[in-house]
Tab-separated table of C-alpha atoms and ligand atoms in Angstrom:
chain	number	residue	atom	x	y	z
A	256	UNK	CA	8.269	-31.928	98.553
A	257	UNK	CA	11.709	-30.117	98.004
A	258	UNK	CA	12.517	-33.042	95.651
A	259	UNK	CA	9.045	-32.592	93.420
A	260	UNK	CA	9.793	-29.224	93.231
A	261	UNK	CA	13.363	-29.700	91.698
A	262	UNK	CA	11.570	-32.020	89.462
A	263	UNK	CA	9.026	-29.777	88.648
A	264	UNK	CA	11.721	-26.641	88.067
A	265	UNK	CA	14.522	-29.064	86.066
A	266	UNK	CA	11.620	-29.858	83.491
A	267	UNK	CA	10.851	-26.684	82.856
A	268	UNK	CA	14.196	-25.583	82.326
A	269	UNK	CA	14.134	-28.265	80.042
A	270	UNK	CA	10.918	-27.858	78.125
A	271	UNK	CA	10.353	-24.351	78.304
A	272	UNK	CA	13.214	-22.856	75.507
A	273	UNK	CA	11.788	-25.615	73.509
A	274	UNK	CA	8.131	-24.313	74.008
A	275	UNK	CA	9.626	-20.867	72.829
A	276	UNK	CA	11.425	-22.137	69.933
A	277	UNK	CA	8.734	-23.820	68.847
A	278	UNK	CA	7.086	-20.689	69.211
A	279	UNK	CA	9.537	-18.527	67.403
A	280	UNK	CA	10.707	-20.996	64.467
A	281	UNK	CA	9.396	-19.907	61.402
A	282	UNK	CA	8.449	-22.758	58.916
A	283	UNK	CA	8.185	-23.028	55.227
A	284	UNK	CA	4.484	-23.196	54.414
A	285	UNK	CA	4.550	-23.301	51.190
A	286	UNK	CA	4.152	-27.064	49.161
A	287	UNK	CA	5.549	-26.084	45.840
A	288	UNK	CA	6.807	-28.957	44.330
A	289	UNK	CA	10.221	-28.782	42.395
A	290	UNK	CA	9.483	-32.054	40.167
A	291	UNK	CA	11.617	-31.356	36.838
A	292	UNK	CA	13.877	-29.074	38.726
A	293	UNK	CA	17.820	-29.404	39.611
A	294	UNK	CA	19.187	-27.685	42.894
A	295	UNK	CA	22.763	-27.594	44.173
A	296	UNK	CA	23.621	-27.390	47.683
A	297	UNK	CA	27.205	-27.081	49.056
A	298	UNK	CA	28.314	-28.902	52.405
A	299	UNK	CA	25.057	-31.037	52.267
A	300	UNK	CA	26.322	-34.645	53.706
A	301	UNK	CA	25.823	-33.307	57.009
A	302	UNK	CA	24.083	-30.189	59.296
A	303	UNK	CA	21.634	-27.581	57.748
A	304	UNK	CA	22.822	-28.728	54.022
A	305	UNK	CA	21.792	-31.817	54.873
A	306	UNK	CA	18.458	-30.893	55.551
A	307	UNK	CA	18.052	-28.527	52.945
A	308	UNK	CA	18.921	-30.884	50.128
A	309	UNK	CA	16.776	-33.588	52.092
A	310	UNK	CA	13.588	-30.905	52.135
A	311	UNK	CA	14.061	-30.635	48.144
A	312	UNK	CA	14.393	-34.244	47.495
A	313	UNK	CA	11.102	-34.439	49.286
A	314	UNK	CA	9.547	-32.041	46.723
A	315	UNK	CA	10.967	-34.264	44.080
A	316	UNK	CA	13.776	-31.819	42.617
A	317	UNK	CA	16.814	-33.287	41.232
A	318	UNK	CA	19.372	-32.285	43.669
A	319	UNK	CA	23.147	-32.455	43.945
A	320	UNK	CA	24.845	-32.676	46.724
A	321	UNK	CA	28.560	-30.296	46.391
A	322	UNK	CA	30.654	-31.950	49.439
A	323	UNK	CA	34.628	-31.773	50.385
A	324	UNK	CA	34.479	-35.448	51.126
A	325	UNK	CA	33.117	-37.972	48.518
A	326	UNK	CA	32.738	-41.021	51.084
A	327	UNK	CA	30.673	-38.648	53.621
A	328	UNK	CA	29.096	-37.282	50.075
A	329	UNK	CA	27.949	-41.005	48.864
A	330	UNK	CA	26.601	-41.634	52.253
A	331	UNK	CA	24.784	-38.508	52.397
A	332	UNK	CA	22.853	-39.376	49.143
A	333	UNK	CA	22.041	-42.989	49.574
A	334	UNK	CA	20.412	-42.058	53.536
A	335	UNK	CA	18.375	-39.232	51.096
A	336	UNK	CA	17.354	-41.396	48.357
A	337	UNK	CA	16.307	-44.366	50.979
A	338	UNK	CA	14.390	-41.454	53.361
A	339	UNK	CA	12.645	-39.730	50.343
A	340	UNK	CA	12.307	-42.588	47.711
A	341	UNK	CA	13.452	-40.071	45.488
A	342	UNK	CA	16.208	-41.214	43.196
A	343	UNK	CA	17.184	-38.355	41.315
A	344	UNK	CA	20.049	-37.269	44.436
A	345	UNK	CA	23.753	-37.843	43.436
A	346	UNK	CA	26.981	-35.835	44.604
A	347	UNK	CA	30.236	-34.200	43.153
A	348	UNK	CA	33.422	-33.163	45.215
A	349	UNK	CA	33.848	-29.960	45.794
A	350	UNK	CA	36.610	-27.821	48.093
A	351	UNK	CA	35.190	-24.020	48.382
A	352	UNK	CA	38.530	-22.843	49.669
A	353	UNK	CA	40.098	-23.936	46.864
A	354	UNK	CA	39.714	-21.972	43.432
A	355	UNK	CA	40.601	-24.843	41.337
A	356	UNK	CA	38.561	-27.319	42.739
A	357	UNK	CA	35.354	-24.888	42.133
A	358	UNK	CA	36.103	-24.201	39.032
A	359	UNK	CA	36.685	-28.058	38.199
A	360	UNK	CA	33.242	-28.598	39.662
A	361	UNK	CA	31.792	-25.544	38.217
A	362	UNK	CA	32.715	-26.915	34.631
A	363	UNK	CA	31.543	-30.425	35.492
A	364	UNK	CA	28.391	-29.374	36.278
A	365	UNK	CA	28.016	-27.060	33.158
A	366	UNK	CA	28.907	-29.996	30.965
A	367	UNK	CA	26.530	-32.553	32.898
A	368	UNK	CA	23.543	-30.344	33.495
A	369	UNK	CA	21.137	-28.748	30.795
A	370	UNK	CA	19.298	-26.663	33.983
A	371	UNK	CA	19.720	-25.460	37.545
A	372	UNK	CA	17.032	-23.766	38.775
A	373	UNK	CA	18.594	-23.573	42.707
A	374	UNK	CA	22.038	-22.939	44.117
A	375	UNK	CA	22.278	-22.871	47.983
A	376	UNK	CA	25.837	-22.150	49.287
A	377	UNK	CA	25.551	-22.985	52.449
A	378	UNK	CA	29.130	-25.125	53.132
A	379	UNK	CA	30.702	-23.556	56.094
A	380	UNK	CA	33.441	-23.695	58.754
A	381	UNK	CA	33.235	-21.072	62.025
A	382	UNK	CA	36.968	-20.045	61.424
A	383	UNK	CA	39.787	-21.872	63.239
A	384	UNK	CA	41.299	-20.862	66.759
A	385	UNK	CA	44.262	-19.723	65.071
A	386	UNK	CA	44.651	-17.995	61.515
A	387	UNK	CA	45.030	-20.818	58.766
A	388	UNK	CA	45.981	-20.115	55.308
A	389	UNK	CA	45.311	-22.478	51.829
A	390	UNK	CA	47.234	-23.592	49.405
A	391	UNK	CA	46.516	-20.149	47.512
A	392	UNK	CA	47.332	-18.143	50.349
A	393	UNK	CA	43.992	-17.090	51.176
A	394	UNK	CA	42.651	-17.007	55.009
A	395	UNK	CA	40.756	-20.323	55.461
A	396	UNK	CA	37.297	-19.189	56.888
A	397	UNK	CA	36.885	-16.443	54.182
A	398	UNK	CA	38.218	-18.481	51.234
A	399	UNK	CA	35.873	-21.461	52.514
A	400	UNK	CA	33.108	-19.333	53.064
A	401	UNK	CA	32.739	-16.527	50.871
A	402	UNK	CA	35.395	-16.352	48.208
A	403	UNK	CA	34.622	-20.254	46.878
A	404	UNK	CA	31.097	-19.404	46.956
A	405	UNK	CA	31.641	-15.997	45.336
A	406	UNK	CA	33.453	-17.485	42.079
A	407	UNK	CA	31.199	-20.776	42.362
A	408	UNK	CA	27.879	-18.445	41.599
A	409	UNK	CA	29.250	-16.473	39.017
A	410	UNK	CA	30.501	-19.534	37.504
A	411	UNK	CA	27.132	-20.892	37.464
A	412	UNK	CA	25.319	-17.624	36.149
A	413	UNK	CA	24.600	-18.305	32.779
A	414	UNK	CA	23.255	-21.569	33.633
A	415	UNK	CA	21.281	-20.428	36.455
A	416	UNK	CA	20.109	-17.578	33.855
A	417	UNK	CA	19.113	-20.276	31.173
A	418	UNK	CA	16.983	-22.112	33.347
A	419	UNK	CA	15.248	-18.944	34.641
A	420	UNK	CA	13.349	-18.559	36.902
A	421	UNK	CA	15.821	-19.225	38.882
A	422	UNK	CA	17.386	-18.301	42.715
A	423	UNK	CA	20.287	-18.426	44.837
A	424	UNK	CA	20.295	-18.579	48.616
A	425	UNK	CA	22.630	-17.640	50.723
A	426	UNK	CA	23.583	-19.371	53.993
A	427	UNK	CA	24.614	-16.161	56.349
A	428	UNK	CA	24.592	-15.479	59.919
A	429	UNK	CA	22.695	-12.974	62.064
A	430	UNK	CA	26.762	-12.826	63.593
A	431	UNK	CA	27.308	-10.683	60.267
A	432	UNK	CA	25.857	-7.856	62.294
A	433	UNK	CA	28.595	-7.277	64.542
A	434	UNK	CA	31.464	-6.676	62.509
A	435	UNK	CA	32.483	-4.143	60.093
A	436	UNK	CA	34.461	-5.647	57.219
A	437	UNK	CA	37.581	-4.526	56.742
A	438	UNK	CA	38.184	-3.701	52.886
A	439	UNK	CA	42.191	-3.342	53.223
A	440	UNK	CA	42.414	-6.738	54.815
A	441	UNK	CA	39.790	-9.039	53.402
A	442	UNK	CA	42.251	-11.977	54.083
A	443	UNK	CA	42.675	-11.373	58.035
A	444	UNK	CA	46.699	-10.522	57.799
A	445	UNK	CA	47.032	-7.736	60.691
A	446	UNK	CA	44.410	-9.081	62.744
A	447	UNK	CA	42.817	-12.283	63.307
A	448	UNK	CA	40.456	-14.090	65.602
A	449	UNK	CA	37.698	-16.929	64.939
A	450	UNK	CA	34.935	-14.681	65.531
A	451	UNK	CA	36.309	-11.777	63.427
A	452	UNK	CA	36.378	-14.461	60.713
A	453	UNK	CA	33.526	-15.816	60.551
A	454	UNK	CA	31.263	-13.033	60.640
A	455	UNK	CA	33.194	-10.859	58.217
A	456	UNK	CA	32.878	-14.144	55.864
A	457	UNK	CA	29.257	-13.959	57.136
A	458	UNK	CA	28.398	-10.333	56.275
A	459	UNK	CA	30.704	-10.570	52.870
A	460	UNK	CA	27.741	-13.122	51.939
A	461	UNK	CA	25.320	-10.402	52.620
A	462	UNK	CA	26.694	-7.875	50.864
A	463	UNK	CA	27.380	-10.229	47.775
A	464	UNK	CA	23.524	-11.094	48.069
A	465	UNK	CA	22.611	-7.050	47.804
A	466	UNK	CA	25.737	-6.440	44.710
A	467	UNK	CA	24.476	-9.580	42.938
A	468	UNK	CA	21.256	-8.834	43.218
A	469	UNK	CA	21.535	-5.575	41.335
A	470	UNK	CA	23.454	-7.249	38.448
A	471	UNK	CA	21.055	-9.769	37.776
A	472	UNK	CA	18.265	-7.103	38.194
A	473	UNK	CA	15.338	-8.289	35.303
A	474	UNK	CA	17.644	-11.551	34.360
A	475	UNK	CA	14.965	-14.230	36.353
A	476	UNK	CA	17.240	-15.034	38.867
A	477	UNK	CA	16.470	-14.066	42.737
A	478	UNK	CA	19.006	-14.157	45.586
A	479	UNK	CA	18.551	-14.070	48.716
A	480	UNK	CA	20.931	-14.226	52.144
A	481	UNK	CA	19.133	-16.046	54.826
A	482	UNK	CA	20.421	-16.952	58.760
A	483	UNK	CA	19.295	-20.237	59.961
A	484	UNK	CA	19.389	-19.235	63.515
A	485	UNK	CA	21.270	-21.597	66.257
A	486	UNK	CA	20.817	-25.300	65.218
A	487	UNK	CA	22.566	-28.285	66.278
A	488	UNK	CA	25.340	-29.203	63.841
A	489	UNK	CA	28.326	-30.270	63.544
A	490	UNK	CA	29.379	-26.500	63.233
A	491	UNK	CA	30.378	-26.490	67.099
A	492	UNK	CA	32.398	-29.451	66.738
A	493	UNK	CA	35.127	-28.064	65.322
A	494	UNK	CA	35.424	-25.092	68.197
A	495	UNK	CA	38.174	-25.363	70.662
A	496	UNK	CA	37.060	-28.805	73.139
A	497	UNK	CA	36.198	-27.059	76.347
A	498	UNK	CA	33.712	-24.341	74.081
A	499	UNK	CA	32.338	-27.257	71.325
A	500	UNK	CA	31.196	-29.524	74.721
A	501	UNK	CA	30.084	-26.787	76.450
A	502	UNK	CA	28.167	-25.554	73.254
A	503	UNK	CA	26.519	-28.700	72.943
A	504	UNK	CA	25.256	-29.145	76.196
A	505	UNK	CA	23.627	-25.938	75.636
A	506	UNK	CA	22.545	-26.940	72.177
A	507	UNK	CA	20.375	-29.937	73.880
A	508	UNK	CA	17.701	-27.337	74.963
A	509	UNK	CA	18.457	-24.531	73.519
A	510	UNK	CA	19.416	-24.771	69.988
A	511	UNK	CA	17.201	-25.869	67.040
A	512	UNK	CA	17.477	-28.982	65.031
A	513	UNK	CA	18.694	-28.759	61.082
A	514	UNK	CA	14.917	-29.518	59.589
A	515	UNK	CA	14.008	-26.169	62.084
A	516	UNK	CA	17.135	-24.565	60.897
A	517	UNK	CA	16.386	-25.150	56.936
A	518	UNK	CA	13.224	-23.661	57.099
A	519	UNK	CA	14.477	-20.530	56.149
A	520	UNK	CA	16.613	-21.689	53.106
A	521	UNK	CA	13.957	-23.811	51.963
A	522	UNK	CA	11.642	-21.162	52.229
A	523	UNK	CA	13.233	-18.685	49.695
A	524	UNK	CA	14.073	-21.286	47.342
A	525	UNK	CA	10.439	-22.438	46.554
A	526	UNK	CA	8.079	-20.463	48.027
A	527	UNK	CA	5.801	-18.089	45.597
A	528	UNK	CA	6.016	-15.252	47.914
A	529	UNK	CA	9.328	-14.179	47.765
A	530	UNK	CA	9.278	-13.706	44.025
A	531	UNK	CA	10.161	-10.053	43.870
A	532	UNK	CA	12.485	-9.729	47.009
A	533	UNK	CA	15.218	-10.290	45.449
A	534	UNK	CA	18.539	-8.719	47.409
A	535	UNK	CA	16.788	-9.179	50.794
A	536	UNK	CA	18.261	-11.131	53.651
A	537	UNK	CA	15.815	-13.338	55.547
A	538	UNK	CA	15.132	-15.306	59.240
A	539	UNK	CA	12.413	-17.403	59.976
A	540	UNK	CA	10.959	-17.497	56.666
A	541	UNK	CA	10.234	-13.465	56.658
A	542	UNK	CA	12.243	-10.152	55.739
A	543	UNK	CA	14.998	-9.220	58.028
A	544	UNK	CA	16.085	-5.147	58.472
A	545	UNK	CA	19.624	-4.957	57.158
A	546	UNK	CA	21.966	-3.756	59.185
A	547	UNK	CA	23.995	-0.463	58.463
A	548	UNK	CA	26.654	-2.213	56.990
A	549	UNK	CA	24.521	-4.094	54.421
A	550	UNK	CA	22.359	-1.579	53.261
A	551	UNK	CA	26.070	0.216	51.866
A	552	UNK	CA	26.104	-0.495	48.282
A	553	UNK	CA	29.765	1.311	48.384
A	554	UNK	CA	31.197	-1.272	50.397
A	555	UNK	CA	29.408	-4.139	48.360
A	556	UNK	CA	30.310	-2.791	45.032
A	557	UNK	CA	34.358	-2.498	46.327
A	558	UNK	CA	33.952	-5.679	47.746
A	559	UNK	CA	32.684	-6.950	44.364
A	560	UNK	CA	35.571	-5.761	42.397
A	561	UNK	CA	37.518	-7.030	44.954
A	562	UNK	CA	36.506	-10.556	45.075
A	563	UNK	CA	36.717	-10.544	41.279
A	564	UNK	CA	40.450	-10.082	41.350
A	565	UNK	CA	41.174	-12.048	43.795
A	566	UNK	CA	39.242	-14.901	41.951
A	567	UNK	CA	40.411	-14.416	38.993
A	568	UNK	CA	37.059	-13.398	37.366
A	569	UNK	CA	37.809	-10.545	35.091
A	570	UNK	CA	40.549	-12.549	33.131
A	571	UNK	CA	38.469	-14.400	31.038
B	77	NAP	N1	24.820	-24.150	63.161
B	77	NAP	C1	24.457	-22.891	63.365
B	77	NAP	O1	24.020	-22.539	64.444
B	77	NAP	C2	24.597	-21.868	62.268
B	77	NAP	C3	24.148	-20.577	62.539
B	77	NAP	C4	24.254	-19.608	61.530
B	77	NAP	C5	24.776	-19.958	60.298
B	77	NAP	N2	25.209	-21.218	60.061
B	77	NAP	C6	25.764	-21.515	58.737
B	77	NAP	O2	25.111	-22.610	58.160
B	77	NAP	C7	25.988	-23.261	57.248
B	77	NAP	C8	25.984	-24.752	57.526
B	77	NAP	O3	26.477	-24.969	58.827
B	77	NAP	P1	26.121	-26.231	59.723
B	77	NAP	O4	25.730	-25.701	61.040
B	77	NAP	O5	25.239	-27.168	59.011
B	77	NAP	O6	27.618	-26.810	59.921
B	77	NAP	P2	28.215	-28.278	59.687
B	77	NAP	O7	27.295	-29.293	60.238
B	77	NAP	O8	29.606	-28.178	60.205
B	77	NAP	O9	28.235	-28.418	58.099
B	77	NAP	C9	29.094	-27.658	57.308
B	77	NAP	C10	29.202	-28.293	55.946
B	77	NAP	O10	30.119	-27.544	55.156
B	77	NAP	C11	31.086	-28.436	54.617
B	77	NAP	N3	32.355	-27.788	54.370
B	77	NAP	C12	33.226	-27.243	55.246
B	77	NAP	N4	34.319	-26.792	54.617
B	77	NAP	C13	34.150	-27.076	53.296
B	77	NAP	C14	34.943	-26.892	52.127
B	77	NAP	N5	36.147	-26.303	52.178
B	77	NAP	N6	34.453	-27.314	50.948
B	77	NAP	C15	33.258	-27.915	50.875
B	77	NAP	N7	32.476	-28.132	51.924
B	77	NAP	C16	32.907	-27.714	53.126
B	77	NAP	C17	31.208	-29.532	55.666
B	77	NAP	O11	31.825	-30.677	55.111
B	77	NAP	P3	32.497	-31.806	56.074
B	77	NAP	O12	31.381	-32.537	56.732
B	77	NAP	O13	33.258	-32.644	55.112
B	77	NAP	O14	33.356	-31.057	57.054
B	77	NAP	C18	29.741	-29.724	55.993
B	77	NAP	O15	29.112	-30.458	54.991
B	77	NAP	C19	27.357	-22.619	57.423
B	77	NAP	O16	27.552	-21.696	56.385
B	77	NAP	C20	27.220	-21.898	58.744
B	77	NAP	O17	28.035	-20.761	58.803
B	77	NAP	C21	25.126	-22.186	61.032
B	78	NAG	C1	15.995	-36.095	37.389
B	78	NAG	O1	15.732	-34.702	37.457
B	78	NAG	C2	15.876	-34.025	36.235
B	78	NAG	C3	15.788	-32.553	36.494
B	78	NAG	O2	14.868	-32.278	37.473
B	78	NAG	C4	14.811	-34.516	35.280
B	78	NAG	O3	14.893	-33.856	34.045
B	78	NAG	C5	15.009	-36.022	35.085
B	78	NAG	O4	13.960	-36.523	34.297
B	78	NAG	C6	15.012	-36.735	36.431
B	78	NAG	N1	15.401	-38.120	36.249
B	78	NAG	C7	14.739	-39.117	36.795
B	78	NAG	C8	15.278	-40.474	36.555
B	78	NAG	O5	13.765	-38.909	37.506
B	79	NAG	C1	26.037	-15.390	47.598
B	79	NAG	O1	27.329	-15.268	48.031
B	79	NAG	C2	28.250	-15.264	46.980
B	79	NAG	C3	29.609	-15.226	47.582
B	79	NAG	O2	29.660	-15.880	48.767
B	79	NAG	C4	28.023	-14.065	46.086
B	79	NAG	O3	28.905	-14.072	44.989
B	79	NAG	C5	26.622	-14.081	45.603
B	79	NAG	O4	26.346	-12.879	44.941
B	79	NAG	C6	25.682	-14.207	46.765
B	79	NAG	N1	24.384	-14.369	46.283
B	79	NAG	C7	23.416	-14.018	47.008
B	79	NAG	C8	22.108	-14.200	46.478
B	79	NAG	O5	23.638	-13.563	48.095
């Protein structure tokens, strides 16, 4: 008896936070098709990017896959073209921490591509134990993150402009709600820890979503910022090993798969009904209140001008 009821309360623990999720979730409904379309998504051979770029290829779109690592990249594609039958996937190297590489990528693509309807930055890292600086002298998690992604879309504008309608997504975190960026250190110099860098990276995203999103005001492009919610990734990998095993035991039941996680990306990149919501952040495929923070179009106008010099934007 004692034993049945164990069995009885282990499966429940089990199946029940995968009851709710299911519950919860919110799912793309829409079947727009994307058929003479191109789409870019960063950090796609692997996690929500993955299944992002995997969703599109489904809906026929010509999609290119913008990845750190070209063998991981070329595997990436060939799994999407053999899944989807859809042919039109190929990849191009890309490091987002790294100015030079997205502006070598940014030019490829601008010389290869006549349209691009939809950019997803979505590549991501959750900020290392320790602070960890490139090449460039930028702190790792917001160069990777925000900064790469930053100069990548505004390198992209005009194209994305030409080939109107047109959107960018996002990939934020609902993390970007519990920190208040930090103007006079946007590089994480006086004080640093993982989670301090990844959601100001996070909430930077936001807040470039809402600046953007006034600029391109009646230009037939849409952005939107959008949080996946927990999912299963690699992501928790690269965490300390004591947190990244514990994380993915709890992941087993309680996190949500990539497809799940996508939904919300997908969503605002073909859906009909988000025409017009431009500058809104998004979970589970509906509106999301801003947070304080977010809805300051100070801080994400000085955060503008402040990304542009330290991208080198203005100078050309
Ligand atoms: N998982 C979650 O619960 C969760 C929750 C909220 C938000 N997010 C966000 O969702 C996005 C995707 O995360 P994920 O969970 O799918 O993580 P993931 O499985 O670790 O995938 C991250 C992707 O980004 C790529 N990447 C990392 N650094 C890069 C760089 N410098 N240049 C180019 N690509 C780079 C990775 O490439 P490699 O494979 O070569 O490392 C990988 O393709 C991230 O922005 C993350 O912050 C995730
Ligand atoms: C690939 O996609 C592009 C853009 O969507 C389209 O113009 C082109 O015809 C497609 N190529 C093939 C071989 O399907
Ligand atoms: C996306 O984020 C980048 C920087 O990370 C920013 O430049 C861009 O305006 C944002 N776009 C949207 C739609 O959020």
């Amino acid at each position: 008896m004692e034993m049945l009821i164990s069995v009885v309360i282990a499966c429940l623990i089990a199946v029940l936070p995968k009851l709710y999720m299911k519950l919860i979730i919110g799912v793309c409904k829409s079947n727009a098709d994307l058929s003479g379309k191109t789409a870019i998504v960063t950090g796609a051979n692997t996690g929500l990017g993955y299944a992002t770029a995997l969703c599109f290829a489904r809906r026929h779109a010509r999609v290119i896959l913008a990845c750190q690592n070209a063998e991981k990249a070329e595997k990436a594609v060939m799994k999407i073209q053999k899944t989807t039958g859809n042919q039109n996937i190929t990849y191009k190297v890309i490091d987002t921490s790294d100015l030079a590489s997205v502006r070598k990528f940014a030019q490829q693509i601008i010389q290869e591509e006549k349209h691009l309807e939809i950019l997803v930055n979505n590549a991501g890292i959750a900020g290392p134990f320790r602070r960890h600086t490139t090449k460039k002298n930028m702190e790792l998690t917001m160069a990777t993150n925000y900064f790469g992604h930053f100069l990548l879309t505004n390198l992209l504008l005009d194209l994305l402009k030409k080939s109107s309608p047109s959107r960018i997504i996002n990939v934020s975190s609902s993390v970007h709600r519990w920190i208040k960026l930090d103007l006079s250190d946007l590089m994480l110099k006086n004080f640093y820890n993982m989670h301090k860098a990844y959601a100001s990276s996070k909430l930077a995203m936001v807040l470039f979503t809402k600046e953007l999103s006034k600029r391109l005001k009646d230009q037939g492009v849409s952005v939107y910022s959008v949080e996946p919610g927990t999912v299963r990734t690699d992501f928790f990998n690269k965490f300390p090993p004591v947190m990244s095993e514990i994380f993915r035991v709890i992941g087993v039941f309680y996190f949500r798969s990539p497809e799940e996680g996508a939904q919300t990306a997908v969503h605002c990149a073909v859906a009909d009904d988000v025409i017009g919501l431009s500058g809104h952040h998004f979970a589970e495929c509906a509106i999301m209140e801003d947070c304080a923070q977010a809805k300051d179009a100070g801080i994400a106008k000085k955060l503008w001008e402040q990304s542009e010099q330290i991208c080198g934007l203005n100078e050309n």
